[in-house]
């Protein structure tokens, strides 16, 4: 298991570019199951482990992928492949469940393992299943698997009980090939959903309203091939901007959308960081005197849960006491005890954490527990005095492409220890 060895403190200074968004690329890859036969080329697919896992699953489902001219071409090469997502894959990556909607819509049948719990919460998929049932699918659970069948999905009106990102994506993809019009209400509004809808419309779908609460899909008989470029990863980019503030540095994020990052940029400004948006990128600079401020995580356009851990690292350095309320996942403060080993003062009470700030962090051996917790600990290590070793960075590799290289280019002293 590789580790990161970090010697701090360093100021992060320079320019950085986000890779393609993991959480936009995953549904885009699942969407490669939908075309009738023509190839679908995706650009800016990030080189992270979750994407490699999804490619292996697609291979099992009969979709071959091949790199070409900066893109990856996906093409159905085995028409008689299985239509199942086995437990071994789904348990390593819950987003595998995204193949359910496309398989069902395209082949009339899908068998996908139930994901089970995960490090950050229970994470049920009842909304995915209810949405597909509303479109006429018969859904059974047996032996740990979801079995869904429908000879022809039919357009319907369906309201999600809560905004769910992958739930919206799954039902959206299925509805593209349903007969008639589907109206989905209380949809998640994340930029990754807009990116998926743009991709689907490029290959012939008829979707309007993505990014709003209500999405309308006019079903079509079939989808073709085409090309699409994945949006930059706002969570990865946001992680480097928080790093800039935490290390009182000066980082410009190139090529990312300020609108997609607005919830973070507003909070950074409220804490006293300087945020400038120009043609050349989003620049965050900070000096001493950052103020602690309170936040609740919320579905987009609220503050993303995927930046909460990194934000907590920042708040350890700000003046005063700040509170974070995590409203999306019930167990997403596992970075707190690790930060405390580095000298932070964080008190967790259920879904809330209070951070007593103005702490000078000191390097320590810490353990990563999930993807974003890992990013939090790496940033803390860059800001802390002395040596930090972050163990289990395989979590980090699920979603951050070349993080040590990007941090090095910004002046951090981070090395990978291959164990
Ligand atoms: N929920 C249900 N039933 C469902 C679906 C969701 O109760 O059928 C609940 C969840 O338990 C949670 C809330 O609804 O409390 C929202 O969960 P959501 O479904 O939106 O999460 P997700 O689709 O499983 C995606 C991202 C996560 C990100 C969340 C929230 C992907 C592949 N994953 O997960 O990303 O945290 O949305 O924004 O898009 C990460 O990248 O580190 C990560 C965990």
Coordinates of C-alpha atoms in Angstrom, one line a residue, residues 189-389:
X189 CA -28.9 19.8 -10.0
X190 CA -25.1 19.1 -9.9
X191 CA -23.0 20.2 -12.9
X192 CA -22.2 16.6 -13.5
X193 CA -25.9 16.0 -14.4
X194 CA -25.8 18.8 -16.9
X195 CA -22.7 17.3 -18.4
X196 CA -24.4 13.9 -18.7
X197 CA -27.5 15.4 -20.3
X198 CA -25.3 17.3 -22.8
X199 CA -23.5 14.1 -23.8
X200 CA -26.9 12.3 -24.2
X201 CA -28.3 15.1 -26.3
X202 CA -25.2 14.9 -28.5
X203 CA -25.9 11.3 -29.3
X204 CA -29.6 11.9 -30.0
X205 CA -31.5 12.1 -26.7
X206 CA -34.1 14.8 -26.2
X207 CA -33.6 16.1 -22.7
X208 CA -34.4 19.6 -21.3
X209 CA -34.1 21.1 -17.9
X210 CA -30.9 19.4 -16.7
X211 CA -29.5 21.5 -13.9
X212 CA -33.0 22.4 -12.7
X213 CA -35.3 20.6 -10.4
X214 CA -37.5 19.3 -13.2
X215 CA -36.0 17.4 -16.1
X216 CA -38.2 16.5 -19.1
X217 CA -37.1 13.6 -21.4
X218 CA -38.8 12.8 -24.7
X219 CA -38.0 9.2 -25.4
X220 CA -36.3 8.2 -28.7
X221 CA -36.1 4.9 -30.5
X222 CA -32.3 4.6 -30.5
X223 CA -29.1 6.5 -29.7
X224 CA -26.1 6.9 -31.9
X225 CA -22.4 7.7 -31.4
X226 CA -20.6 10.9 -31.1
X227 CA -17.9 12.8 -29.2
X228 CA -18.0 14.6 -25.8
X229 CA -15.6 16.4 -23.5
X230 CA -16.0 15.8 -19.8
X231 CA -16.1 18.9 -17.6
X232 CA -13.2 19.7 -15.3
X233 CA -13.4 18.3 -11.8
X234 CA -14.7 21.0 -9.6
X235 CA -14.0 19.0 -6.4
X236 CA -10.4 18.3 -7.4
X237 CA -9.9 22.0 -8.5
X238 CA -11.6 23.1 -5.3
X239 CA -9.3 21.0 -3.2
X240 CA -6.3 22.9 -4.6
X241 CA -8.0 26.3 -4.0
X242 CA -8.6 25.3 -0.3
X243 CA -5.0 24.3 -0.2
X244 CA -4.0 27.8 -1.4
X245 CA -6.0 29.3 1.5
X246 CA -4.8 26.8 4.1
X247 CA -1.1 27.4 3.2
X248 CA -1.6 31.2 2.8
X249 CA -0.5 30.7 -0.7
X250 CA -1.5 31.9 -4.2
X251 CA -3.0 29.4 -6.6
X252 CA -4.7 30.0 -10.0
X253 CA -7.0 27.2 -11.1
X254 CA -7.1 27.2 -14.9
X255 CA -9.9 26.1 -17.2
X256 CA -12.6 25.5 -14.5
X257 CA -16.0 27.1 -14.3
X258 CA -16.4 29.7 -11.5
X259 CA -20.1 29.1 -11.6
X260 CA -19.7 25.4 -10.8
X261 CA -17.3 26.4 -7.9
X262 CA -19.4 29.3 -6.6
X263 CA -20.5 27.7 -3.3
X264 CA -16.8 27.2 -2.4
X265 CA -15.6 30.5 -3.7
X266 CA -18.3 32.4 -1.7
X267 CA -17.2 30.6 1.5
X268 CA -13.5 31.3 0.8
X269 CA -14.3 35.0 0.4
X270 CA -16.4 34.9 3.6
X271 CA -13.4 33.4 5.5
X272 CA -11.2 36.3 4.2
X273 CA -9.4 34.8 1.3
X274 CA -9.0 36.9 -1.8
X275 CA -10.9 35.3 -4.8
X276 CA -10.4 36.7 -8.2
X277 CA -11.9 35.4 -11.4
X278 CA -10.2 36.4 -14.6
X279 CA -9.8 35.1 -18.1
X280 CA -6.8 33.1 -17.0
X281 CA -8.5 31.3 -14.2
X282 CA -9.7 31.4 -10.6
X283 CA -7.0 32.8 -8.3
X284 CA -7.2 32.4 -4.5
X285 CA -4.7 34.1 -2.3
X286 CA -4.7 34.3 1.5
X287 CA -2.6 35.7 4.3
X288 CA -3.0 35.4 8.0
X289 CA -6.2 36.5 9.7
X290 CA -8.6 34.1 8.0
X291 CA -11.9 34.0 10.0
X292 CA -13.7 30.8 10.9
X293 CA -17.2 30.6 9.4
X294 CA -20.0 28.1 9.6
X295 CA -21.4 26.0 6.9
X296 CA -23.9 23.2 6.1
X297 CA -23.2 20.8 3.3
X298 CA -26.2 20.6 0.9
X299 CA -27.1 19.4 -2.6
X300 CA -25.9 21.7 -5.4
X301 CA -25.9 24.7 -5.4
X302 CA -25.1 24.3 -1.7
X303 CA -21.7 23.6 -0.3
X304 CA -20.6 20.2 -1.6
X305 CA -20.1 17.4 0.8
X306 CA -17.1 16.3 -1.3
X307 CA -15.2 19.4 -0.1
X308 CA -16.3 19.3 3.5
X309 CA -13.2 17.4 4.7
X310 CA -10.8 19.7 3.0
X311 CA -12.7 22.7 4.4
X312 CA -12.3 21.3 7.9
X313 CA -8.5 21.3 7.4
X314 CA -8.8 25.0 6.4
X315 CA -10.9 25.9 9.4
X316 CA -8.3 24.5 11.8
X317 CA -6.1 27.4 10.7
X318 CA -8.7 30.2 10.8
X319 CA -9.4 32.4 13.8
X320 CA -12.3 31.6 16.1
X321 CA -14.7 28.7 16.3
X322 CA -16.4 27.3 13.2
X323 CA -19.1 24.7 12.7
X324 CA -19.7 22.3 9.9
X325 CA -23.0 20.5 9.6
X326 CA -22.8 17.5 7.3
X327 CA -26.3 16.9 6.0
X328 CA -25.7 14.5 3.1
X329 CA -23.9 11.5 4.6
X330 CA -24.2 10.3 8.2
X331 CA -20.6 9.2 8.8
X332 CA -18.4 11.7 7.0
X333 CA -16.2 13.0 9.7
X334 CA -13.6 10.3 9.9
X335 CA -10.9 12.8 9.0
X336 CA -11.5 14.6 12.3
X337 CA -9.7 12.2 14.7
X338 CA -6.8 12.1 12.2
X339 CA -6.6 15.9 12.1
X340 CA -6.6 15.9 15.9
X341 CA -3.5 13.7 15.8
X342 CA -1.9 16.6 13.9
X343 CA -2.9 19.1 16.6
X344 CA -6.4 20.2 15.5
X345 CA -9.1 20.7 18.0
X346 CA -12.3 19.3 16.5
X347 CA -15.4 18.1 18.5
X348 CA -17.8 15.9 16.6
X349 CA -21.3 15.6 17.8
X350 CA -23.5 13.5 15.4
X351 CA -23.7 15.3 12.1
X352 CA -22.0 18.4 13.4
X353 CA -18.4 19.3 14.0
X354 CA -17.0 22.3 15.9
X355 CA -13.5 23.4 15.0
X356 CA -11.5 25.5 17.4
X357 CA -9.2 27.3 15.1
X358 CA -5.9 29.2 15.0
X359 CA -4.1 25.9 15.4
X360 CA -0.6 25.3 14.2
X361 CA -0.7 21.7 12.8
X362 CA 2.2 19.4 13.3
X363 CA 3.2 16.5 11.1
X364 CA 2.1 13.0 12.1
X365 CA 1.4 9.5 10.8
X366 CA -2.2 9.5 9.7
X367 CA -4.6 7.1 8.0
X368 CA -6.8 7.9 5.0
X369 CA -10.3 6.4 5.4
X370 CA -12.1 7.6 2.2
X371 CA -11.3 9.6 -0.9
X372 CA -12.0 13.1 0.4
X373 CA -10.7 12.4 3.9
X374 CA -7.5 11.5 2.2
X375 CA -7.4 14.9 0.4
X376 CA -8.0 16.7 3.7
X377 CA -5.1 14.9 5.3
X378 CA -2.7 15.6 2.4
X379 CA -3.5 19.3 2.5
X380 CA -3.1 19.3 6.3
X381 CA 0.3 17.6 5.8
X382 CA 1.4 20.3 3.4
X383 CA 0.5 23.0 5.9
X384 CA 1.8 21.3 9.0
X385 CA 5.3 21.6 10.6
X386 CA 7.5 18.6 9.9
X387 CA 6.9 15.2 8.5
X388 CA 3.5 13.7 7.7
X389 CA 2.9 10.2 6.4

